[in-house]
Structure formats: C-alpha cells, structure tokens
Amino acid sequence: MLHKNQFIDEPSTHRPIRSFVRREGRMTKGQKDALQRYWPRYGVDTQESYLDLDALFGRNAPCVLEIGLGMGDALVEMALAHPENNYLGIEVYRPGVGALLKKLVAQEVTNVRVITEDATVVLQRMIRDDALDTVLIFFPDPWPKKRHHKRRLIQIPFLELLGDKLKPGGVLHMATDWEDYARHMMVVMNQVTEFINAAGENNFSTRPVYRPLTRFEQRGMSLGHEVRDLVFNKAAYERSISSKPSTPSNPE
Ligand SMILES: C[S@@+](CC[C@H](N)C(=O)[O-])C[C@H]1O[C@@H](n2cnc3c(N)ncnc32)[C@H](O)[C@@H]1O
C-alpha cells in the first residue's frame, strides 16, 4: 500500500498524480501587484524544514489550515470572525493568492499567512506532527470523470498525513457539492481509524456556523447540487494500542 509520504505515480509517465493542474490563469494587474507588494507580509516560501508557527504568526494561538483556499473569500471571512485563531492558507493557483492578498490588505487582517505550493508537499516538509488544531478543505476539485478519480485530493495516504499533523482531538472538516465525492470521502474516512465522525458513524454533519458560503459552493448550488459537510475529530489518544487510556480493572 502506498505510504503517506509518497506520491502516487502515473504509471505511463512516472510523474506524481496531482490533485490540480498547474495553470497560471489570467492574473489581473491588481493580483500581480498584490503578489509583488504583499507577499513579504503574508507569504511563506516553500522550505525543506518545519515551520515555527508561533514565530510565523508572532504569537501562540490555535492554528487552522485551509487547503485550496480558491480566491480566499472564506479564509478572510473566518479570520476576521475569529481573531483568536491563526489561519494558514494553501493554494497552488497564484491568481487566487493574489486576490487573497488584496483582501487581506484592504481589511487589515493580521492573523493569516499563505503558502503557494501543493498541500501534500507542505504537509510532508513544513508542518510538524501534532501542530494543527483544525484542517478545512472546502469544495476540493471533484474530478468527476471516473478515469480522473485518482486525482482526487481526499485519499487514504493524504488523510493519514493529515492525521499526523493534527493535534489529538483536532478537527478535519470537508465540504463538497458532489454526491459521489461526498460518499467516497465518507468511505475513506471510515478506513482511517484515528478519525472519529463527529456526527456519528456514516452521518454527514450539519453545516457548522463558522463555514462561510464559498464561490464553488455558490456555483454548485446554482446547478442544484446538495452540499454535504463531513466533520471528524482526530482521536484524543495515540494510535498505538498500548497508549490508549486503560480501562479501570474491576476490583472484584
Ligand atoms: C474547486 S476549488 C475550491 C476553492 C474554494 N475552497 C471554494 O470553495 O471556493 C479547489 C481549489 O483547490 C486548489 N487545490 C487543488 N489541489 C491542491 C493541492 N494539492 N494543494 C493546494 N491547493 C490545491 C485548486 O487550485 C483550487 O483553487
């Protein structure tokens, strides 16, 4: 079985299978300017060593990671609504990061940092184990064609990697408007034993109040898609059986 620190290779090319297609897209002048001017304030360059999150944010606070922040609207809204949290965003689409930077500056947000890199690389190389309080993955690319399902971000090795990076008791929250992706998420989450479904086995969660309406959600809803949230907790005990809290023995 594939290990969480490996990438899945495309057999014909031996190139790793990615959950995204690198596309620069059309960047507006405003996005380009924002990237140039504000990257030093909010951006985090890819590095080969673990980040010191307290140093990065200049304080010790719960760390929420959003993977695939798109144009950043939800991230800005959450960061403003919850100044008590640190928010780290990851997005490979640079025009989206440019758009995010513009909003961060306009709204004088101080509790957000952003990385432009494949989330798998960031998690493997830059995030220590047990460092994150919450991971948010809102409307990951659905890759609807069957031959593209292997590109879906939510796969067992990736979830195991997230499990390592979350603190015990930490939250993994995903949302999607693609029914078969939602069911796939539920199936694979059930196979990663360190996660516990906050809504009870096999149940989708009611939308948590902190989740803003995102762009892709709006698009999905306009197509008549139903939105599903999955909220799981990382078990509060270590994975190895020996470190689980022991049951008190019966004195009889
Ligand atoms: C369908 S969009 C959703 C964007 C946003 N969350 C929303 O709901 O509007 C998915 C985003 O995830 C990004 N993405 C996909 N795979 C990624 C990866 N491995 N690392 C970082 N970003 C990724 C894509 O570039 C895209 O912007």
PDB file of C-alpha atoms and ligand atoms in Angstrom:
ATOM      1  CA  MET A   1       0.000   0.000   0.000  1.00  0.00           C
ATOM      2  CA  LEU A   2       1.125   3.499  -0.762  1.00  0.00           C
ATOM      3  CA  HIS A   3       2.755   5.335   2.119  1.00  0.00           C
ATOM      4  CA  LYS A   4       1.522   8.789   3.118  1.00  0.00           C
ATOM      5  CA  ASN A   5       4.956  10.278   2.404  1.00  0.00           C
ATOM      6  CA  GLN A   6       4.950   9.021  -1.176  1.00  0.00           C
ATOM      7  CA  PHE A   7       3.119  10.414  -4.153  1.00  0.00           C
ATOM      8  CA  ILE A   8       1.027   8.177  -6.363  1.00  0.00           C
ATOM      9  CA  ASP A   9       2.813   7.849  -9.730  1.00  0.00           C
ATOM     10  CA  GLU A  10       1.113   7.907 -13.092  1.00  0.00           C
ATOM     11  CA  PRO A  11       2.323   4.539 -14.489  1.00  0.00           C
ATOM     12  CA  SER A  12       2.755   5.807 -18.071  1.00  0.00           C
ATOM     13  CA  THR A  13       4.973   8.767 -17.130  1.00  0.00           C
ATOM     14  CA  HIS A  14       6.128   8.056 -13.569  1.00  0.00           C
ATOM     15  CA  ARG A  15       5.139  11.597 -12.728  1.00  0.00           C
ATOM     16  CA  PRO A  16       3.256  12.059  -9.452  1.00  0.00           C
ATOM     17  CA  ILE A  17      -0.510  12.275  -9.809  1.00  0.00           C
ATOM     18  CA  ARG A  18      -1.567  15.716  -8.624  1.00  0.00           C
ATOM     19  CA  SER A  19      -4.964  16.890  -7.440  1.00  0.00           C
ATOM     20  CA  PHE A  20      -4.582  20.017  -9.586  1.00  0.00           C
ATOM     21  CA  VAL A  21      -3.389  21.166 -12.969  1.00  0.00           C
ATOM     22  CA  ARG A  22      -0.784  23.913 -12.696  1.00  0.00           C
ATOM     23  CA  ARG A  23      -2.262  26.838 -14.561  1.00  0.00           C
ATOM     24  CA  GLU A  24      -1.268  30.425 -14.150  1.00  0.00           C
ATOM     25  CA  GLY A  25      -4.655  31.517 -15.452  1.00  0.00           C
ATOM     26  CA  ARG A  26      -5.110  35.157 -16.242  1.00  0.00           C
ATOM     27  CA  MET A  27      -3.787  37.290 -13.463  1.00  0.00           C
ATOM     28  CA  THR A  28      -5.231  40.770 -13.157  1.00  0.00           C
ATOM     29  CA  LYS A  29      -2.862  43.682 -12.676  1.00  0.00           C
ATOM     30  CA  GLY A  30      -4.216  44.128  -9.167  1.00  0.00           C
ATOM     31  CA  GLN A  31      -3.485  40.472  -8.276  1.00  0.00           C
ATOM     32  CA  LYS A  32       0.029  40.707  -9.735  1.00  0.00           C
ATOM     33  CA  ASP A  33       0.748  43.925  -7.851  1.00  0.00           C
ATOM     34  CA  ALA A  34      -0.614  42.441  -4.629  1.00  0.00           C
ATOM     35  CA  LEU A  35       1.664  39.398  -5.014  1.00  0.00           C
ATOM     36  CA  GLN A  36       4.691  41.617  -5.503  1.00  0.00           C
ATOM     37  CA  ARG A  37       3.920  44.078  -2.734  1.00  0.00           C
ATOM     38  CA  TYR A  38       2.339  41.979  -0.028  1.00  0.00           C
ATOM     39  CA  TRP A  39       3.944  38.540  -0.372  1.00  0.00           C
ATOM     40  CA  PRO A  40       6.681  39.565   2.094  1.00  0.00           C
ATOM     41  CA  ARG A  41       3.993  40.412   4.678  1.00  0.00           C
ATOM     42  CA  TYR A  42       1.692  37.387   4.322  1.00  0.00           C
ATOM     43  CA  GLY A  43       3.501  34.855   2.128  1.00  0.00           C
ATOM     44  CA  VAL A  44       5.539  31.889   3.279  1.00  0.00           C
ATOM     45  CA  ASP A  45       8.095  30.476   0.850  1.00  0.00           C
ATOM     46  CA  THR A  46       8.322  26.725   0.424  1.00  0.00           C
ATOM     47  CA  GLN A  47      11.128  25.352   2.568  1.00  0.00           C
ATOM     48  CA  GLU A  48      12.599  21.967   3.437  1.00  0.00           C
ATOM     49  CA  SER A  49      12.292  22.374   7.203  1.00  0.00           C
ATOM     50  CA  TYR A  50       9.397  22.595   9.642  1.00  0.00           C
ATOM     51  CA  LEU A  51       7.784  25.971  10.202  1.00  0.00           C
ATOM     52  CA  ASP A  52       7.825  27.542  13.626  1.00  0.00           C
ATOM     53  CA  LEU A  53       4.150  28.522  13.660  1.00  0.00           C
ATOM     54  CA  ASP A  54       4.415  30.686  16.786  1.00  0.00           C
ATOM     55  CA  ALA A  55       7.237  32.679  15.191  1.00  0.00           C
ATOM     56  CA  LEU A  56       5.380  32.900  11.882  1.00  0.00           C
ATOM     57  CA  PHE A  57       2.296  34.478  13.481  1.00  0.00           C
ATOM     58  CA  GLY A  58       4.155  36.249  16.274  1.00  0.00           C
ATOM     59  CA  ARG A  59       2.034  34.560  18.917  1.00  0.00           C
ATOM     60  CA  ASN A  60       0.854  31.209  20.225  1.00  0.00           C
ATOM     61  CA  ALA A  61      -2.767  30.578  19.140  1.00  0.00           C
ATOM     62  CA  PRO A  62      -4.839  27.719  17.690  1.00  0.00           C
ATOM     63  CA  CYS A  63      -3.780  27.067  14.094  1.00  0.00           C
ATOM     64  CA  VAL A  64      -6.413  26.492  11.398  1.00  0.00           C
ATOM     65  CA  LEU A  65      -5.180  25.286   7.991  1.00  0.00           C
ATOM     66  CA  GLU A  66      -7.315  25.836   4.885  1.00  0.00           C
ATOM     67  CA  ILE A  67      -6.295  23.716   1.885  1.00  0.00           C
ATOM     68  CA  GLY A  68      -7.422  25.012  -1.539  1.00  0.00           C
ATOM     69  CA  LEU A  69      -8.496  28.490  -0.482  1.00  0.00           C
ATOM     70  CA  GLY A  70      -9.537  29.446  -4.050  1.00  0.00           C
ATOM     71  CA  MET A  71      -9.928  33.237  -4.193  1.00  0.00           C
ATOM     72  CA  GLY A  72      -9.646  33.478  -0.402  1.00  0.00           C
ATOM     73  CA  ASP A  73     -13.083  34.889   0.448  1.00  0.00           C
ATOM     74  CA  ALA A  74     -13.888  32.237   3.047  1.00  0.00           C
ATOM     75  CA  LEU A  75     -10.436  32.476   4.624  1.00  0.00           C
ATOM     76  CA  VAL A  76     -10.692  36.255   5.064  1.00  0.00           C
ATOM     77  CA  GLU A  77     -14.212  35.981   6.472  1.00  0.00           C
ATOM     78  CA  MET A  78     -13.201  33.312   9.002  1.00  0.00           C
ATOM     79  CA  ALA A  79     -10.018  35.145  10.022  1.00  0.00           C
ATOM     80  CA  LEU A  80     -11.979  38.338  10.684  1.00  0.00           C
ATOM     81  CA  ALA A  81     -14.698  36.490  12.596  1.00  0.00           C
ATOM     82  CA  HIS A  82     -12.144  34.598  14.724  1.00  0.00           C
ATOM     83  CA  PRO A  83      -9.239  36.869  15.620  1.00  0.00           C
ATOM     84  CA  GLU A  84      -8.316  34.380  18.352  1.00  0.00           C
ATOM     85  CA  ASN A  85      -7.115  31.858  15.708  1.00  0.00           C
ATOM     86  CA  ASN A  86      -4.105  31.798  13.400  1.00  0.00           C
ATOM     87  CA  TYR A  87      -5.053  30.880   9.812  1.00  0.00           C
ATOM     88  CA  LEU A  88      -2.648  29.278   7.367  1.00  0.00           C
ATOM     89  CA  GLY A  89      -3.882  29.004   3.771  1.00  0.00           C
ATOM     90  CA  ILE A  90      -2.516  26.795   0.991  1.00  0.00           C
ATOM     91  CA  GLU A  91      -3.340  27.310  -2.681  1.00  0.00           C
ATOM     92  CA  VAL A  92      -1.483  26.429  -5.885  1.00  0.00           C
ATOM     93  CA  TYR A  93      -3.434  28.902  -8.042  1.00  0.00           C
ATOM     94  CA  ARG A  94      -1.453  32.135  -7.919  1.00  0.00           C
ATOM     95  CA  PRO A  95      -4.174  34.492  -9.187  1.00  0.00           C
ATOM     96  CA  GLY A  96      -6.261  33.252  -6.220  1.00  0.00           C
ATOM     97  CA  VAL A  97      -3.407  34.019  -3.834  1.00  0.00           C
ATOM     98  CA  GLY A  98      -3.065  37.483  -5.394  1.00  0.00           C
ATOM     99  CA  ALA A  99      -6.786  38.040  -4.841  1.00  0.00           C
ATOM    100  CA  LEU A 100      -6.439  36.875  -1.230  1.00  0.00           C
ATOM    101  CA  LEU A 101      -3.553  39.269  -0.560  1.00  0.00           C
ATOM    102  CA  LYS A 102      -5.593  42.198  -1.864  1.00  0.00           C
ATOM    103  CA  LYS A 103      -8.415  41.351   0.543  1.00  0.00           C
ATOM    104  CA  LEU A 104      -6.069  40.835   3.496  1.00  0.00           C
ATOM    105  CA  VAL A 105      -4.559  44.277   2.991  1.00  0.00           C
ATOM    106  CA  ALA A 106      -7.892  46.007   2.355  1.00  0.00           C
ATOM    107  CA  GLN A 107      -9.363  44.533   5.549  1.00  0.00           C
ATOM    108  CA  GLU A 108      -6.171  44.874   7.597  1.00  0.00           C
ATOM    109  CA  VAL A 109      -6.155  41.193   8.514  1.00  0.00           C
ATOM    110  CA  THR A 110      -3.212  40.174  10.689  1.00  0.00           C
ATOM    111  CA  ASN A 111      -3.898  36.512  11.534  1.00  0.00           C
ATOM    112  CA  VAL A 112      -3.441  34.920   8.070  1.00  0.00           C
ATOM    113  CA  ARG A 113      -0.369  33.533   6.290  1.00  0.00           C
ATOM    114  CA  VAL A 114      -0.357  31.835   2.889  1.00  0.00           C
ATOM    115  CA  ILE A 115       1.720  29.246   1.043  1.00  0.00           C
ATOM    116  CA  THR A 116       1.641  28.705  -2.753  1.00  0.00           C
ATOM    117  CA  GLU A 117       2.504  25.035  -3.032  1.00  0.00           C
ATOM    118  CA  ASP A 118       0.992  21.563  -3.299  1.00  0.00           C
ATOM    119  CA  ALA A 119      -0.623  20.837   0.071  1.00  0.00           C
ATOM    120  CA  THR A 120       0.962  17.376   0.180  1.00  0.00           C
ATOM    121  CA  VAL A 121       4.437  18.891  -0.096  1.00  0.00           C
ATOM    122  CA  VAL A 122       3.657  21.485   2.565  1.00  0.00           C
ATOM    123  CA  LEU A 123       2.334  18.886   4.992  1.00  0.00           C
ATOM    124  CA  GLN A 124       5.210  16.482   4.442  1.00  0.00           C
ATOM    125  CA  ARG A 125       8.017  19.027   4.635  1.00  0.00           C
ATOM    126  CA  MET A 126       6.852  22.082   6.523  1.00  0.00           C
ATOM    127  CA  ILE A 127       4.327  21.081   9.196  1.00  0.00           C
ATOM    128  CA  ARG A 128       5.342  19.274  12.348  1.00  0.00           C
ATOM    129  CA  ASP A 129       3.273  16.374  13.661  1.00  0.00           C
ATOM    130  CA  ASP A 130       0.504  17.402  16.099  1.00  0.00           C
ATOM    131  CA  ALA A 131       0.821  21.074  15.078  1.00  0.00           C
ATOM    132  CA  LEU A 132      -2.656  21.853  13.703  1.00  0.00           C
ATOM    133  CA  ASP A 133      -5.914  22.387  15.573  1.00  0.00           C
ATOM    134  CA  THR A 134      -8.191  22.313  12.523  1.00  0.00           C
ATOM    135  CA  VAL A 135      -7.914  21.466   8.826  1.00  0.00           C
ATOM    136  CA  LEU A 136     -10.533  22.816   6.401  1.00  0.00           C
ATOM    137  CA  ILE A 137     -10.986  21.508   2.855  1.00  0.00           C
ATOM    138  CA  PHE A 138     -13.938  23.242   1.240  1.00  0.00           C
ATOM    139  CA  PHE A 139     -15.083  22.053  -2.185  1.00  0.00           C
ATOM    140  CA  PRO A 140     -11.936  20.269  -3.333  1.00  0.00           C
ATOM    141  CA  ASP A 141     -11.810  19.724  -7.104  1.00  0.00           C
ATOM    142  CA  PRO A 142     -14.320  16.895  -7.722  1.00  0.00           C
ATOM    143  CA  TRP A 143     -12.599  15.365 -10.770  1.00  0.00           C
ATOM    144  CA  PRO A 144     -15.976  13.930 -11.857  1.00  0.00           C
ATOM    145  CA  LYS A 145     -14.772  11.616 -14.640  1.00  0.00           C
ATOM    146  CA  LYS A 146     -14.064   8.126 -13.391  1.00  0.00           C
ATOM    147  CA  ARG A 147     -10.635   7.994 -15.042  1.00  0.00           C
ATOM    148  CA  HIS A 148      -9.713  11.125 -13.080  1.00  0.00           C
ATOM    149  CA  HIS A 149     -10.844   9.888  -9.649  1.00  0.00           C
ATOM    150  CA  LYS A 150      -7.213   9.059  -8.832  1.00  0.00           C
ATOM    151  CA  ARG A 151      -6.564  12.815  -8.871  1.00  0.00           C
ATOM    152  CA  ARG A 152      -8.976  13.492  -6.041  1.00  0.00           C
ATOM    153  CA  LEU A 153      -7.207  15.029  -3.068  1.00  0.00           C
ATOM    154  CA  ILE A 154      -9.094  13.008  -0.490  1.00  0.00           C
ATOM    155  CA  GLN A 155      -7.403   9.609  -0.473  1.00  0.00           C
ATOM    156  CA  ILE A 156      -6.239   7.412   2.387  1.00  0.00           C
ATOM    157  CA  PRO A 157      -2.493   8.332   2.335  1.00  0.00           C
ATOM    158  CA  PHE A 158      -3.377  12.044   2.325  1.00  0.00           C
ATOM    159  CA  LEU A 159      -5.806  11.573   5.229  1.00  0.00           C
ATOM    160  CA  GLU A 160      -3.164   9.681   7.206  1.00  0.00           C
ATOM    161  CA  LEU A 161      -0.781  12.567   6.622  1.00  0.00           C
ATOM    162  CA  LEU A 162      -3.431  14.997   7.900  1.00  0.00           C
ATOM    163  CA  GLY A 163      -3.951  12.711  10.875  1.00  0.00           C
ATOM    164  CA  ASP A 164      -0.272  13.039  11.752  1.00  0.00           C
ATOM    165  CA  LYS A 165      -0.324  16.822  11.510  1.00  0.00           C
ATOM    166  CA  LEU A 166      -3.490  17.385  13.545  1.00  0.00           C
ATOM    167  CA  LYS A 167      -3.298  17.554  17.315  1.00  0.00           C
ATOM    168  CA  PRO A 168      -5.103  14.799  19.215  1.00  0.00           C
ATOM    169  CA  GLY A 169      -8.749  15.928  19.336  1.00  0.00           C
ATOM    170  CA  GLY A 170      -8.175  18.232  16.326  1.00  0.00           C
ATOM    171  CA  VAL A 171     -10.849  18.718  13.656  1.00  0.00           C
ATOM    172  CA  LEU A 172     -10.895  17.799   9.970  1.00  0.00           C
ATOM    173  CA  HIS A 173     -13.780  19.491   8.154  1.00  0.00           C
ATOM    174  CA  MET A 174     -14.517  18.857   4.488  1.00  0.00           C
ATOM    175  CA  ALA A 175     -17.427  20.015   2.342  1.00  0.00           C
ATOM    176  CA  THR A 176     -18.443  19.125  -1.191  1.00  0.00           C
ATOM    177  CA  ASP A 177     -21.393  19.541  -3.537  1.00  0.00           C
ATOM    178  CA  TRP A 178     -20.566  16.345  -5.478  1.00  0.00           C
ATOM    179  CA  GLU A 179     -22.603  13.492  -4.096  1.00  0.00           C
ATOM    180  CA  ASP A 180     -20.303  10.679  -5.196  1.00  0.00           C
ATOM    181  CA  TYR A 181     -17.227  12.539  -3.879  1.00  0.00           C
ATOM    182  CA  ALA A 182     -19.006  13.014  -0.550  1.00  0.00           C
ATOM    183  CA  ARG A 183     -19.703   9.268  -0.392  1.00  0.00           C
ATOM    184  CA  HIS A 184     -16.107   8.498  -1.358  1.00  0.00           C
ATOM    185  CA  MET A 185     -14.920  10.832   1.437  1.00  0.00           C
ATOM    186  CA  MET A 186     -17.102   9.012   3.937  1.00  0.00           C
ATOM    187  CA  VAL A 187     -15.823   5.590   2.805  1.00  0.00           C
ATOM    188  CA  VAL A 188     -12.145   6.545   3.050  1.00  0.00           C
ATOM    189  CA  MET A 189     -12.570   8.451   6.331  1.00  0.00           C
ATOM    190  CA  ASN A 190     -14.089   5.314   7.833  1.00  0.00           C
ATOM    191  CA  GLN A 191     -10.919   3.452   6.911  1.00  0.00           C
ATOM    192  CA  VAL A 192      -8.566   5.819   8.726  1.00  0.00           C
ATOM    193  CA  THR A 193      -9.110   4.592  12.237  1.00  0.00           C
ATOM    194  CA  GLU A 194      -7.695   7.567  14.095  1.00  0.00           C
ATOM    195  CA  PHE A 195     -10.589   9.771  12.897  1.00  0.00           C
ATOM    196  CA  ILE A 196     -13.964   9.744  14.631  1.00  0.00           C
ATOM    197  CA  ASN A 197     -17.063  11.069  12.886  1.00  0.00           C
ATOM    198  CA  ALA A 198     -18.429  13.971  14.956  1.00  0.00           C
ATOM    199  CA  ALA A 199     -21.934  13.296  13.609  1.00  0.00           C
ATOM    200  CA  GLY A 200     -21.885   9.552  14.332  1.00  0.00           C
ATOM    201  CA  GLU A 201     -20.854   6.750  12.028  1.00  0.00           C
ATOM    202  CA  ASN A 202     -21.643   7.348   8.350  1.00  0.00           C
ATOM    203  CA  ASN A 203     -23.526  10.582   9.050  1.00  0.00           C
ATOM    204  CA  PHE A 204     -22.901  13.865   7.317  1.00  0.00           C
ATOM    205  CA  SER A 205     -22.736  16.877   9.632  1.00  0.00           C
ATOM    206  CA  THR A 206     -24.998  19.883   9.684  1.00  0.00           C
ATOM    207  CA  ARG A 207     -23.099  22.842   8.311  1.00  0.00           C
ATOM    208  CA  PRO A 208     -21.003  24.358  11.126  1.00  0.00           C
ATOM    209  CA  VAL A 209     -21.839  28.054  11.640  1.00  0.00           C
ATOM    210  CA  TYR A 210     -18.250  29.145  11.066  1.00  0.00           C
ATOM    211  CA  ARG A 211     -18.186  27.907   7.446  1.00  0.00           C
ATOM    212  CA  PRO A 212     -18.857  30.809   5.049  1.00  0.00           C
ATOM    213  CA  LEU A 213     -20.566  30.309   1.705  1.00  0.00           C
ATOM    214  CA  THR A 214     -17.741  29.778  -0.794  1.00  0.00           C
ATOM    215  CA  ARG A 215     -17.543  30.566  -4.517  1.00  0.00           C
ATOM    216  CA  PHE A 216     -17.564  26.937  -5.564  1.00  0.00           C
ATOM    217  CA  GLU A 217     -20.429  26.244  -3.227  1.00  0.00           C
ATOM    218  CA  GLN A 218     -22.452  29.024  -4.878  1.00  0.00           C
ATOM    219  CA  ARG A 219     -21.659  27.558  -8.267  1.00  0.00           C
ATOM    220  CA  GLY A 220     -22.691  24.079  -7.095  1.00  0.00           C
ATOM    221  CA  MET A 221     -25.923  25.348  -5.606  1.00  0.00           C
ATOM    222  CA  SER A 222     -26.820  27.177  -8.804  1.00  0.00           C
ATOM    223  CA  LEU A 223     -26.524  23.779 -10.536  1.00  0.00           C
ATOM    224  CA  GLY A 224     -28.930  22.319  -7.969  1.00  0.00           C
ATOM    225  CA  HIS A 225     -26.273  20.319  -6.112  1.00  0.00           C
ATOM    226  CA  GLU A 226     -26.792  19.391  -2.482  1.00  0.00           C
ATOM    227  CA  VAL A 227     -23.909  20.365  -0.201  1.00  0.00           C
ATOM    228  CA  ARG A 228     -22.550  17.892   2.341  1.00  0.00           C
ATOM    229  CA  ASP A 229     -20.220  18.571   5.276  1.00  0.00           C
ATOM    230  CA  LEU A 230     -18.029  15.931   6.908  1.00  0.00           C
ATOM    231  CA  VAL A 231     -16.595  16.771  10.326  1.00  0.00           C
ATOM    232  CA  PHE A 232     -14.230  14.353  12.020  1.00  0.00           C
ATOM    233  CA  ASN A 233     -12.064  14.531  15.141  1.00  0.00           C
ATOM    234  CA  LYS A 234      -8.654  13.012  15.462  1.00  0.00           C
ATOM    235  CA  ALA A 235      -8.817  10.581  18.361  1.00  0.00           C
ATOM    236  CA  ALA A 236      -7.553  12.150  21.564  1.00  0.00           C
ATOM    237  CA  TYR A 237      -5.250   9.210  22.250  1.00  0.00           C
ATOM    238  CA  GLU A 238      -2.161   7.984  20.420  1.00  0.00           C
ATOM    239  CA  ARG A 239      -2.594   5.483  17.587  1.00  0.00           C
ATOM    240  CA  SER A 240      -0.677   2.678  19.281  1.00  0.00           C
ATOM    241  CA  ILE A 241      -2.957   0.467  21.349  1.00  0.00           C
ATOM    242  CA  SER A 242      -0.582   0.469  24.328  1.00  0.00           C
ATOM    243  CA  SER A 243      -1.011   4.214  24.812  1.00  0.00           C
ATOM    244  CA  LYS A 244      -4.834   4.177  24.812  1.00  0.00           C
ATOM    245  CA  PRO A 245      -6.226   5.052  28.253  1.00  0.00           C
ATOM    246  CA  SER A 246      -6.617   1.774  30.112  1.00  0.00           C
ATOM    247  CA  THR A 247      -9.998   0.697  31.438  1.00  0.00           C
ATOM    248  CA  PRO A 248     -10.007   0.591  35.233  1.00  0.00           C
ATOM    249  CA  SER A 249      -9.912  -3.022  36.334  1.00  0.00           C
ATOM    250  CA  ASN A 250     -12.832  -4.455  38.282  1.00  0.00           C
ATOM    251  CA  PRO A 251     -11.802  -4.767  41.921  1.00  0.00           C
ATOM    252  CA  GLU A 252     -13.874  -7.979  42.286  1.00  0.00           C
TER     253      GLU A 252
HETATM  254  C1  LIG B   1     -12.807  23.707  -6.570  1.00  0.00           C
HETATM  255  S1  LIG B   1     -11.685  24.876  -5.916  1.00  0.00           S
HETATM  256  C2  LIG B   1     -12.452  25.387  -4.389  1.00  0.00           C
HETATM  257  C3  LIG B   1     -11.943  26.690  -3.895  1.00  0.00           C
HETATM  258  C4  LIG B   1     -12.597  27.222  -2.618  1.00  0.00           C
HETATM  259  N1  LIG B   1     -12.317  26.349  -1.479  1.00  0.00           N
HETATM  260  C5  LIG B   1     -14.066  27.400  -2.793  1.00  0.00           C
HETATM  261  O1  LIG B   1     -14.843  26.620  -2.212  1.00  0.00           O
HETATM  262  O2  LIG B   1     -14.468  28.333  -3.498  1.00  0.00           O
HETATM  263  C6  LIG B   1     -10.362  23.834  -5.318  1.00  0.00           C
HETATM  264  C7  LIG B   1      -9.073  24.602  -5.120  1.00  0.00           C
HETATM  265  O3  LIG B   1      -8.095  23.744  -4.558  1.00  0.00           O
HETATM  266  C8  LIG B   1      -6.834  24.025  -5.133  1.00  0.00           C
HETATM  267  N2  LIG B   1      -6.018  22.805  -4.992  1.00  0.00           N
HETATM  268  C9  LIG B   1      -6.256  21.606  -5.542  1.00  0.00           C
HETATM  269  N3  LIG B   1      -5.331  20.703  -5.166  1.00  0.00           N
HETATM  270  C10 LIG B   1      -4.474  21.377  -4.351  1.00  0.00           C
HETATM  271  C11 LIG B   1      -3.301  20.993  -3.657  1.00  0.00           C
HETATM  272  N4  LIG B   1      -2.832  19.728  -3.723  1.00  0.00           N
HETATM  273  N5  LIG B   1      -2.663  21.910  -2.917  1.00  0.00           N
HETATM  274  C12 LIG B   1      -3.132  23.179  -2.853  1.00  0.00           C
HETATM  275  N6  LIG B   1      -4.249  23.615  -3.486  1.00  0.00           N
HETATM  276  C13 LIG B   1      -4.908  22.711  -4.227  1.00  0.00           C
HETATM  277  C14 LIG B   1      -7.159  24.390  -6.571  1.00  0.00           C
HETATM  278  O4  LIG B   1      -6.153  25.194  -7.165  1.00  0.00           O
HETATM  279  C15 LIG B   1      -8.482  25.149  -6.410  1.00  0.00           C
HETATM  280  O5  LIG B   1      -8.284  26.537  -6.264  1.00  0.00           O
END
